[in-house]
CSV table of C-alpha atoms in Angstrom, one decimal:
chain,number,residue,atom,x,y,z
A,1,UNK,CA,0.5,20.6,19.3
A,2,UNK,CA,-0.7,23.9,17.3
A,3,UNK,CA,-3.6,22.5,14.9
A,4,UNK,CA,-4.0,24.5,11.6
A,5,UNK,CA,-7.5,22.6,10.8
A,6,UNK,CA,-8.2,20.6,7.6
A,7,UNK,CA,-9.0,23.7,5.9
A,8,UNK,CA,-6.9,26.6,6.0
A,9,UNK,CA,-7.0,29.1,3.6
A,10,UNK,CA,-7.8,28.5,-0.1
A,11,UNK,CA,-3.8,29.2,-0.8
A,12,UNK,CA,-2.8,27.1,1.9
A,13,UNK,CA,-5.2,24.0,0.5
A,14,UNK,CA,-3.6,24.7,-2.9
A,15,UNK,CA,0.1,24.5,-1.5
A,16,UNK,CA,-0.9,21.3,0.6
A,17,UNK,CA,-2.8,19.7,-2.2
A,18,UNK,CA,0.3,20.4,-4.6
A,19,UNK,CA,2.6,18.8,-2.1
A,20,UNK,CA,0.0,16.0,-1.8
A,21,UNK,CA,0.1,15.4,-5.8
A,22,UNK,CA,4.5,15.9,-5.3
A,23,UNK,CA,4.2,12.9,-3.0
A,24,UNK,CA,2.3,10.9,-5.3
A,25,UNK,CA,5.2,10.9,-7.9
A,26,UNK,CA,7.2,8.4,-5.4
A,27,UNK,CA,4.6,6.1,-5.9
A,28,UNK,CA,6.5,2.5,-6.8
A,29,UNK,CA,9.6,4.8,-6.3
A,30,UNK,CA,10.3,5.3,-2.4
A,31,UNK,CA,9.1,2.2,-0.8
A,32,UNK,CA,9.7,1.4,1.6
A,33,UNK,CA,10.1,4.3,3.1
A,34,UNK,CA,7.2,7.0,2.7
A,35,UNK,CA,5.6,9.0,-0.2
A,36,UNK,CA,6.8,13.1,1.2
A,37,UNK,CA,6.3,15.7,-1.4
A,38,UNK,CA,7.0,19.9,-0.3
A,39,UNK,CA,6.3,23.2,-1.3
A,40,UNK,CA,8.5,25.8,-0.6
A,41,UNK,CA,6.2,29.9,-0.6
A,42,UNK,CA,8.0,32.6,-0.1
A,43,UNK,CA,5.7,36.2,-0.8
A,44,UNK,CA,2.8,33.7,-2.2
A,45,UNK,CA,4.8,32.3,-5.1
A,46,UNK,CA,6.3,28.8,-5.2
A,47,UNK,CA,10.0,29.2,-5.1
A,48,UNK,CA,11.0,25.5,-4.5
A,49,UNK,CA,9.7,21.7,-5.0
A,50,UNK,CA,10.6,18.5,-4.0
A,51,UNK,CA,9.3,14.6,-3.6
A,52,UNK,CA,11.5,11.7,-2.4
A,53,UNK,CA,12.4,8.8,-4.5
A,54,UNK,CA,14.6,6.0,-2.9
A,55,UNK,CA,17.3,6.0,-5.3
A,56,UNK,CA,17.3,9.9,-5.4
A,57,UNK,CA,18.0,9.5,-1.8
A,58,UNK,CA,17.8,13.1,-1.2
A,59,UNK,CA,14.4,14.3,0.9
A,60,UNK,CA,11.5,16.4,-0.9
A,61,UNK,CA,12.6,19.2,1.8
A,62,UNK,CA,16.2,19.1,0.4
A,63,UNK,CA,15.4,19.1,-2.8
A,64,UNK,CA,12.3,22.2,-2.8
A,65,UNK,CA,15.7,24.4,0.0
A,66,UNK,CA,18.2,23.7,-3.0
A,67,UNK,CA,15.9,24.9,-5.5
A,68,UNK,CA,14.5,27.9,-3.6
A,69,UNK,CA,18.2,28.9,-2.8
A,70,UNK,CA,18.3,32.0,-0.9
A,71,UNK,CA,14.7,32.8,-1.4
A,72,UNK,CA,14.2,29.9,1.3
A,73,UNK,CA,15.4,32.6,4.0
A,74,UNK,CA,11.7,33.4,5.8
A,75,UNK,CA,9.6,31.2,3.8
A,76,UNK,CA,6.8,28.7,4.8
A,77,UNK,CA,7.8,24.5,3.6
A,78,UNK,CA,4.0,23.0,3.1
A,79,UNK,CA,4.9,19.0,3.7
A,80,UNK,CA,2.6,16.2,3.8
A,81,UNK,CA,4.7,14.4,6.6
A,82,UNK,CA,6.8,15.8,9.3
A,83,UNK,CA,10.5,16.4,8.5
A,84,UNK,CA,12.8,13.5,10.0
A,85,UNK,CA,15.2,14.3,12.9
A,86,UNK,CA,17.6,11.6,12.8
A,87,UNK,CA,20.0,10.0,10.5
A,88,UNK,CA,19.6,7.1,7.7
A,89,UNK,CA,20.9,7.2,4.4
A,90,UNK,CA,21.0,11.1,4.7
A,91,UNK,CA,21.4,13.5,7.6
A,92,UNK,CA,18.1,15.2,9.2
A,93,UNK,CA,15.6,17.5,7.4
A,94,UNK,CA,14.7,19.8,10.4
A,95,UNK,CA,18.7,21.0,10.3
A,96,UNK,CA,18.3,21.7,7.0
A,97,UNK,CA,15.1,23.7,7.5
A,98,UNK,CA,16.9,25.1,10.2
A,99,UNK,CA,19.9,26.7,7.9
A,100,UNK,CA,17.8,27.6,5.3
A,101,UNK,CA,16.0,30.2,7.5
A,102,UNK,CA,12.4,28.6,6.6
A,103,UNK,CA,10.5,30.8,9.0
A,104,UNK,CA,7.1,28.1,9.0
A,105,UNK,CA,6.3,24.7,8.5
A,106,UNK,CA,2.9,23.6,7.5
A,107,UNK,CA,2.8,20.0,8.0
A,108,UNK,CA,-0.6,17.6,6.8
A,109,UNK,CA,0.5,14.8,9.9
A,110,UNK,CA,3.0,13.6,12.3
A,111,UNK,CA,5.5,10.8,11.3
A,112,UNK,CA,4.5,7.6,12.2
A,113,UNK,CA,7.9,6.4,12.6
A,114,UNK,CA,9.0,5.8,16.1
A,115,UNK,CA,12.1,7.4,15.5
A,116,UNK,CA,10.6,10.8,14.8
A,117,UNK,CA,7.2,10.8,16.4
A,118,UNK,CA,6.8,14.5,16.8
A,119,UNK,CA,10.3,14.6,17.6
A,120,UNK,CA,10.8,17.0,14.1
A,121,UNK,CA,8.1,19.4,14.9
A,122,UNK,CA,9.6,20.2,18.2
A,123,UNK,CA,13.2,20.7,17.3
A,124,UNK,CA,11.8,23.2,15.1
A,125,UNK,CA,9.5,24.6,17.8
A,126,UNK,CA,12.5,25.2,20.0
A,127,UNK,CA,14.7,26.6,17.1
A,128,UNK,CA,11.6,29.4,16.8
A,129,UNK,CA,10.3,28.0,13.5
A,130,UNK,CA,6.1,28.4,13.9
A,131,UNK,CA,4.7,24.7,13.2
A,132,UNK,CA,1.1,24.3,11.7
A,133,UNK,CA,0.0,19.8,11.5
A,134,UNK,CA,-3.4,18.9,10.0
A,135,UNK,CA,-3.7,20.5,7.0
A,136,UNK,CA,-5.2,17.8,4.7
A,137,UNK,CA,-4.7,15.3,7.3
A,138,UNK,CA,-6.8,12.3,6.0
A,139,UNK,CA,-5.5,12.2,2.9
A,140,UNK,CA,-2.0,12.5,3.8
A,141,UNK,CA,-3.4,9.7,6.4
A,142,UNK,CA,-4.2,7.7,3.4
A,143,UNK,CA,-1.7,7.9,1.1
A,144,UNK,CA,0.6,6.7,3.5
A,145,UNK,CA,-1.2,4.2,5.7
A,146,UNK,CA,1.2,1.1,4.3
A,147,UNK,CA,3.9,3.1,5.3
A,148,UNK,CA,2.6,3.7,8.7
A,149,UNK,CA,1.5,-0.4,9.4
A,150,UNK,CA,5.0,-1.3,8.2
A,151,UNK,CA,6.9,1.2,10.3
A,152,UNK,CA,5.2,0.5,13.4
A,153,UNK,CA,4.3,-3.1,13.2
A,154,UNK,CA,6.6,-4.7,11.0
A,155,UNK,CA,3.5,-5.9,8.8
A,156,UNK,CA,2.5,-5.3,5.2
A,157,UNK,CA,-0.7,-3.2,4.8
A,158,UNK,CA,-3.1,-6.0,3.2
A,159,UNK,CA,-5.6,-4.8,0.8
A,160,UNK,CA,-8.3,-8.2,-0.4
A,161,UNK,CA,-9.5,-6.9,-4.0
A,162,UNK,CA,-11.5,-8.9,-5.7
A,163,UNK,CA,-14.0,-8.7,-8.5
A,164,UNK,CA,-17.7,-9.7,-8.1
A,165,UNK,CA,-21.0,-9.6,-9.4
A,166,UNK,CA,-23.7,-7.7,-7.7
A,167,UNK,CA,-24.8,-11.5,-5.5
A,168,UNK,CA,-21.2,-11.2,-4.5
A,169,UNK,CA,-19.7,-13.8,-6.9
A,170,UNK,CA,-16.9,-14.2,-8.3
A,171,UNK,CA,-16.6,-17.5,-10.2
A,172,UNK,CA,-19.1,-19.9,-12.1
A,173,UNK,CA,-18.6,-23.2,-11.5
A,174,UNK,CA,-18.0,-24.5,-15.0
A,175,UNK,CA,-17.0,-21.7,-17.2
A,176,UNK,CA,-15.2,-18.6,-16.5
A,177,UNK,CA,-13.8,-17.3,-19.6
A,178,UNK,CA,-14.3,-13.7,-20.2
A,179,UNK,CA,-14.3,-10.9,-17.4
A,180,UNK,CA,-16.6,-10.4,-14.6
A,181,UNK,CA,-15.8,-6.8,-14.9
A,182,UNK,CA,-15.5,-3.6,-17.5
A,183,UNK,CA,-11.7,-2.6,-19.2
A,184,UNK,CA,-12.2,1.0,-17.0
A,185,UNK,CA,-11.8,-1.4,-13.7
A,186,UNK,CA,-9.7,-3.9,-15.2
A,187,UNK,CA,-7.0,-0.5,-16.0
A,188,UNK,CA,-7.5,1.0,-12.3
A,189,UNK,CA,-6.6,-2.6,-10.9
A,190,UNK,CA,-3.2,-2.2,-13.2
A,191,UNK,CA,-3.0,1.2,-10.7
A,192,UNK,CA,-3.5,-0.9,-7.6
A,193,UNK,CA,-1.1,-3.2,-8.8
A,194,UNK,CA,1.6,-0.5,-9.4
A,195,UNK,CA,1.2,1.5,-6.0
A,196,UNK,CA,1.8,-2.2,-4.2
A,197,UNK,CA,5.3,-4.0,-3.2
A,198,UNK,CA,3.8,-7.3,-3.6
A,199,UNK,CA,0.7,-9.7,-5.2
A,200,UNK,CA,-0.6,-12.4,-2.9
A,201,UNK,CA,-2.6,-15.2,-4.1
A,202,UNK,CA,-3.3,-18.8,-3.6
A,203,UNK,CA,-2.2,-22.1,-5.1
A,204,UNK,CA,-6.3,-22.9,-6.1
A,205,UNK,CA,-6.3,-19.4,-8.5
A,206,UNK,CA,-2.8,-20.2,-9.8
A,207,UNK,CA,-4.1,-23.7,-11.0
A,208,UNK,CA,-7.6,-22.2,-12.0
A,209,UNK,CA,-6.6,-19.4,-13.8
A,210,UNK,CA,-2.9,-19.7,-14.2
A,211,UNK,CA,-2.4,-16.0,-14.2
A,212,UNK,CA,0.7,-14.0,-14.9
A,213,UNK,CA,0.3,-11.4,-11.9
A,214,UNK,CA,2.3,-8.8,-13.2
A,215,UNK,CA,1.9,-4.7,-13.0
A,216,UNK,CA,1.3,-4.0,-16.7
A,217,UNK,CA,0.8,0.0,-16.3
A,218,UNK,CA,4.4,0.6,-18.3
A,219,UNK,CA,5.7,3.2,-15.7
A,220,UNK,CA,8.6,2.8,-14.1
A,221,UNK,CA,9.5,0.9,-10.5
A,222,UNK,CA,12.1,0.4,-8.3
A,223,UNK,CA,11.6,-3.1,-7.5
A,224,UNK,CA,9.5,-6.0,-9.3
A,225,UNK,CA,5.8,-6.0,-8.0
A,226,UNK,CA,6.5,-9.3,-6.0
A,227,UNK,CA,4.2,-12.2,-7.1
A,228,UNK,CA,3.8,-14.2,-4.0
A,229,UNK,CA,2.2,-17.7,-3.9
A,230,UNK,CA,0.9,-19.6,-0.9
A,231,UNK,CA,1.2,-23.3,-2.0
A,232,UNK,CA,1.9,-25.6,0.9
A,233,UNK,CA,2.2,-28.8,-1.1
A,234,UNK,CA,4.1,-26.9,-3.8
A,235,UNK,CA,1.7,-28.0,-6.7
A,236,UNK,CA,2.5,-25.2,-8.8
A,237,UNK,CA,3.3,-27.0,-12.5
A,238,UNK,CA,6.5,-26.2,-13.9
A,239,UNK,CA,4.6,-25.4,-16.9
A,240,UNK,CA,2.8,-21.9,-15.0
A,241,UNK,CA,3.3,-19.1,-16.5
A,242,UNK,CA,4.1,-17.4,-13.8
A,243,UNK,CA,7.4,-19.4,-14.0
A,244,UNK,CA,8.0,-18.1,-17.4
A,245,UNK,CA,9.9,-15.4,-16.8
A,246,UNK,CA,11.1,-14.6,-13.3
A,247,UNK,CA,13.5,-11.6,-12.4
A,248,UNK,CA,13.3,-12.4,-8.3
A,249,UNK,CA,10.0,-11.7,-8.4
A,250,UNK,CA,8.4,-14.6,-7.4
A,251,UNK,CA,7.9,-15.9,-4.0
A,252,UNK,CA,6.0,-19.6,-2.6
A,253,UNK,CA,5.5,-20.2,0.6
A,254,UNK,CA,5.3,-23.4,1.2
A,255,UNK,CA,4.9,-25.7,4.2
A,256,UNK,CA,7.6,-27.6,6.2
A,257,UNK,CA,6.5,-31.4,4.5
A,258,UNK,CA,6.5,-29.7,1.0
A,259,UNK,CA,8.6,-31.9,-1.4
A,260,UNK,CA,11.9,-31.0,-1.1
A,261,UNK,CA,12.5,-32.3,-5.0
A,262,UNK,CA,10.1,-30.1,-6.0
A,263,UNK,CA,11.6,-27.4,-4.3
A,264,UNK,CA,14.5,-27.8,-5.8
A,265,UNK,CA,13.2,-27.6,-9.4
A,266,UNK,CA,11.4,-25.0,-9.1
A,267,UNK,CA,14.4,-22.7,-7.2
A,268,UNK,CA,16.7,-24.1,-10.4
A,269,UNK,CA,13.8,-22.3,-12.4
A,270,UNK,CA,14.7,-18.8,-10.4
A,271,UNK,CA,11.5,-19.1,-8.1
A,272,UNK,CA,12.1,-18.2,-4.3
A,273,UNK,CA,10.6,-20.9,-2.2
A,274,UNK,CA,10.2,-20.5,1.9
A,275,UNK,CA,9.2,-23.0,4.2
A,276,UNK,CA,7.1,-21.7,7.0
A,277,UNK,CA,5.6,-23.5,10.0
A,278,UNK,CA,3.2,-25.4,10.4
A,279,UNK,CA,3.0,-28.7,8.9
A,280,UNK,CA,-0.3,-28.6,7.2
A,281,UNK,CA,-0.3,-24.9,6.2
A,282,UNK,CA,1.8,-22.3,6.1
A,283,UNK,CA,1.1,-19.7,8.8
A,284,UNK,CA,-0.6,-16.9,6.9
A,285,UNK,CA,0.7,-14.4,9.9
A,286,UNK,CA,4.6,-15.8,9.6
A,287,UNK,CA,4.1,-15.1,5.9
A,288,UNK,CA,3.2,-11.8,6.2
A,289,UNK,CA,6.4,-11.0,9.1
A,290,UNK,CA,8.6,-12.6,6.4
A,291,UNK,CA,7.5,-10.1,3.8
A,292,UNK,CA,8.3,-7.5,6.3
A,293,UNK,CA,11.2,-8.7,6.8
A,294,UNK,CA,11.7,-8.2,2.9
A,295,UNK,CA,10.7,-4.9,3.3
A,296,UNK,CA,7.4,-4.9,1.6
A,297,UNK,CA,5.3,-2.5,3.2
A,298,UNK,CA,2.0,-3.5,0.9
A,299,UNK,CA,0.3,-6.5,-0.2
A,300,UNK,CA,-2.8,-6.5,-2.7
A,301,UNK,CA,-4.3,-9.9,-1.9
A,302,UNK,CA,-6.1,-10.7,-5.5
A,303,UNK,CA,-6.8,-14.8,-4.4
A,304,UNK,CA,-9.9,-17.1,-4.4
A,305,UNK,CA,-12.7,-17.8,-1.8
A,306,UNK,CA,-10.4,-19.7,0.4
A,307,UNK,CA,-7.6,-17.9,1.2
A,308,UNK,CA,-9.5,-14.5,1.1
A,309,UNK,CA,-11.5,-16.6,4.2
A,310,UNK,CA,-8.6,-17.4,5.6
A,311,UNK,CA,-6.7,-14.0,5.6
A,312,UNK,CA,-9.9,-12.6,6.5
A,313,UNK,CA,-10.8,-14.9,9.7
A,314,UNK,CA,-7.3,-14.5,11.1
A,315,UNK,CA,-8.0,-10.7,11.0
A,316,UNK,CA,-5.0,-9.9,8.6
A,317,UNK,CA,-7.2,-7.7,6.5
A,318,UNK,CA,-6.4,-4.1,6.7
A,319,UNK,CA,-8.7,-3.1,3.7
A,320,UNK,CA,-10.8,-4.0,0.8
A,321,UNK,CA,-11.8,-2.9,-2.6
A,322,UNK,CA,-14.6,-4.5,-4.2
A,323,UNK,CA,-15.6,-4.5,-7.7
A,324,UNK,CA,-19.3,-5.1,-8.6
A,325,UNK,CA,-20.3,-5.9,-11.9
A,326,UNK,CA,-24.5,-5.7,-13.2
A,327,UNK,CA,-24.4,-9.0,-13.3
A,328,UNK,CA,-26.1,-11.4,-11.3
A,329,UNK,CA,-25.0,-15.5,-11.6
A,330,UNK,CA,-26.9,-17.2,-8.9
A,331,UNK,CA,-26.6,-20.6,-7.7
A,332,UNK,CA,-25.2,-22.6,-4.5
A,333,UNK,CA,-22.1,-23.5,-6.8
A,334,UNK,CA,-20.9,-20.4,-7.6
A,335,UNK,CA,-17.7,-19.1,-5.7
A,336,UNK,CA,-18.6,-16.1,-3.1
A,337,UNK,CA,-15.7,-13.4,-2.4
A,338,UNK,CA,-15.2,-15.5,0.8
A,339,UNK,CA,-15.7,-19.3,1.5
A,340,UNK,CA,-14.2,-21.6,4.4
A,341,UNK,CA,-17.0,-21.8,7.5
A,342,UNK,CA,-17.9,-18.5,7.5
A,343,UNK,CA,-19.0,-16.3,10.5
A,344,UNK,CA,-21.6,-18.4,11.9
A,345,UNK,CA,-23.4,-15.0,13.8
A,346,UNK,CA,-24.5,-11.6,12.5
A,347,UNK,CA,-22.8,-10.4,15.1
A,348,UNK,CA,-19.5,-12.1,14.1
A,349,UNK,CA,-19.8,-10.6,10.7
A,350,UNK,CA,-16.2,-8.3,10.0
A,351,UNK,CA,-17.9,-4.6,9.5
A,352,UNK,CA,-16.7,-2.3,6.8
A,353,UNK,CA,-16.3,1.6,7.8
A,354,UNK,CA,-15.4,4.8,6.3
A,355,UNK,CA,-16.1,3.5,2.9
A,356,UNK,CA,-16.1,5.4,-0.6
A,357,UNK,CA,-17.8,4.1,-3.4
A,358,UNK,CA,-15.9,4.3,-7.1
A,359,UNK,CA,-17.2,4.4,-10.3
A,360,UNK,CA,-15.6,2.0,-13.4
A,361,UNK,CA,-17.8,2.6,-16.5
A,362,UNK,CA,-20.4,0.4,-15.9
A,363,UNK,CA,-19.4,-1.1,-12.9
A,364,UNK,CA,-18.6,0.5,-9.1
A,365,UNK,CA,-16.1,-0.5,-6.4
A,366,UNK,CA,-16.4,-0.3,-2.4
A,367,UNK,CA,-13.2,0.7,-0.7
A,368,UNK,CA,-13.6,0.1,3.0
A,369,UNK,CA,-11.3,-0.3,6.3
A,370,UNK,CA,-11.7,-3.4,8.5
A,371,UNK,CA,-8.5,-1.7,10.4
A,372,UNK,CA,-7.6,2.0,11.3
A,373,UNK,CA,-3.8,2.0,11.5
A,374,UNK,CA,-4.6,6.1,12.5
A,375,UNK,CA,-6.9,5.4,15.7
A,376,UNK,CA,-9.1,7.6,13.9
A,377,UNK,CA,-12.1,5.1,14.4
């Protein structure tokens, strides 16, 4: 496959980087199909745009040929994923490229999707369209990476977040009232919140903190951030706030023994509760294929020392974003980020790569991959 690099020319890295910024528009808006945003150049001026929402239904590349009209004929379509070949809810984009007489197709990365798969550049190859891929690769890489765990595994992409001080804890163990972190990283965690299809959290933070869960960033989504809840004895009061106000939006998993009584009230108060195997605990992994099922293609797992252990040791982790405060608490009572038994071995120890560090005010957050969906590690 014909590379074009991650740089290209300056123009080209503008056109990719505006397609890029097209894509991000879809964000709480396509899932759970992928983020696509496209350019459409013709004589280096921008005659057509397009991104992909899931109730728009129509694809970025329809939308930017449209627009162009006939000043599509012999122009190059800067996309930050390949164009589909097959039929869904809308016939395939590489026909459409084809009849609009788009001479080149800069794309940033192949489709993940099995059903395309490099299957799009090379109906345009034979049709005698030139094909360029890996212009701005990683970050098209990136802003899609829950697309491309869902698609081909049938699993959520699960990012732990979690706030901590700079000793790596994140609750005292008698009072916890105020915030561990500054209001510049409590905002960006309303932005993680918005860009994910669901909220996963334990029973032990839901009776500790009773916390509402919700994406409070005011811009619009296509479907309720889902609150989900592991709880296998179903102890979550009636009185929680999260059962306040439900619009489908909230979802316990519970364990096969849970109280079927208690079951009951709590679907009469509009709550969604699933039994799972096991009859101690729920199976974290069956959770996360019955969100799949759902069609939530990312989980933010925002939960205490235990569960993040647990979702951790059974290797469900795909990423993490810390927060660290310039605070230091101290003491063998204080909650760490992760609790249970622990890795008993250095060598056992989950590493952390390609990490970026983020700065909050005062405070800084490592974002890190324990998984590379990509196979670029």
């Amino acid at each position: 496959m014909p590379e074009i690099g991650s740089k290209g020319t300056s123009l080209e890295q503008m056109w990719m980087q505006r397609a890029l910024e097209l894509a991000e528009r879809g964000i709480a808006l396509a899932s759970p199909n992928p983020l696509v945003g496209t350019v459409l150049v013709q004589d280096n001026q921008v005659v057509g745009e397009g991104y992909y929402t899931y109730e728009g239904r129509e694809h970025a590349e329809i939308q930017a040929i449209v627009k162009a009209g006939e000043a599509a004929r012999g122009s190059t379509l800067f996309i930050n994923l390949e164009p589909c070949c097959h039929t869904g809810r809308t016939g395939p984009c590489t026909e459409a490229i084809l009849s609009a007489g788009v001479k080149r197709v800069v794309a940033a990365m192949p489709d993940p999707n099995p059903q395309v798969s490099g299957r799009g550049f090379e109906r345009l190859r034979r049709a005698g369209v030139q094909v360029e891929v890996g212009l701005c690769e990683e970050e098209a890489q990136k802003l899609n990476e829950s697309f491309t765990r869902y698609i081909c595994t049938g699993l959520p992409f699960v990012t732990l977040k979690a706030a901590m001080t700079l000793d790596g804890k994140i609750a005292a163990p008698d009072d916890n009232s105020g915030w561990i972190t500054s209001e510049e990283a409590r905002a960006y965690v309303q932005e993680q919140r918005h860009a994910h299809d669901a909220i996963w959290t334990g029973i032990g933070t839901v009776l500790a903190d009773d916390p509402l869960l919700t994406d409070r960033c005011g811009r619009p989504r296509r479907r309720p951030l889902l609150r989900v809840v592991m709880d296998s004895r179903l102890r979550i009061p009636l009185s929680a706030q999260m059962l306040g106000k439900i619009d489908s939006d909230l979802l316990i998993f519970c364990a096969s023994s849970a109280d079927a009584g208690k079951r009951k009230a709590l679907e009469q108060r509009g709550a969604q509760v699933c039994a799972l195997p096991g009859e101690e605990r729920p199976s974290l992994l069956e959770a996360l294929k019955e969100l799949g099922r759902r069609e939530i293609t990312s989980v933010l797992l925002e939960a205490g020392a235990e569960l993040n252990w647990a979702v951790l040791e059974a290797g469900l982790v795909d990423k993490v974003f810390l927060y660290y405060a310039p605070k230091i608490l101290g003491g063998r009572d204080s909650l760490s980020l992760a609790g249970g038994r622990g890795f008993r071995a250095m060598r056992e120890a989950r590493e952390i790569w390609r990490t970026q560090v983020h700065q909050f005010g005062t405070d800084f957050a490592i974002e890190g991959y324990l998984r590379d969906v990509y196979g670029n590690h």
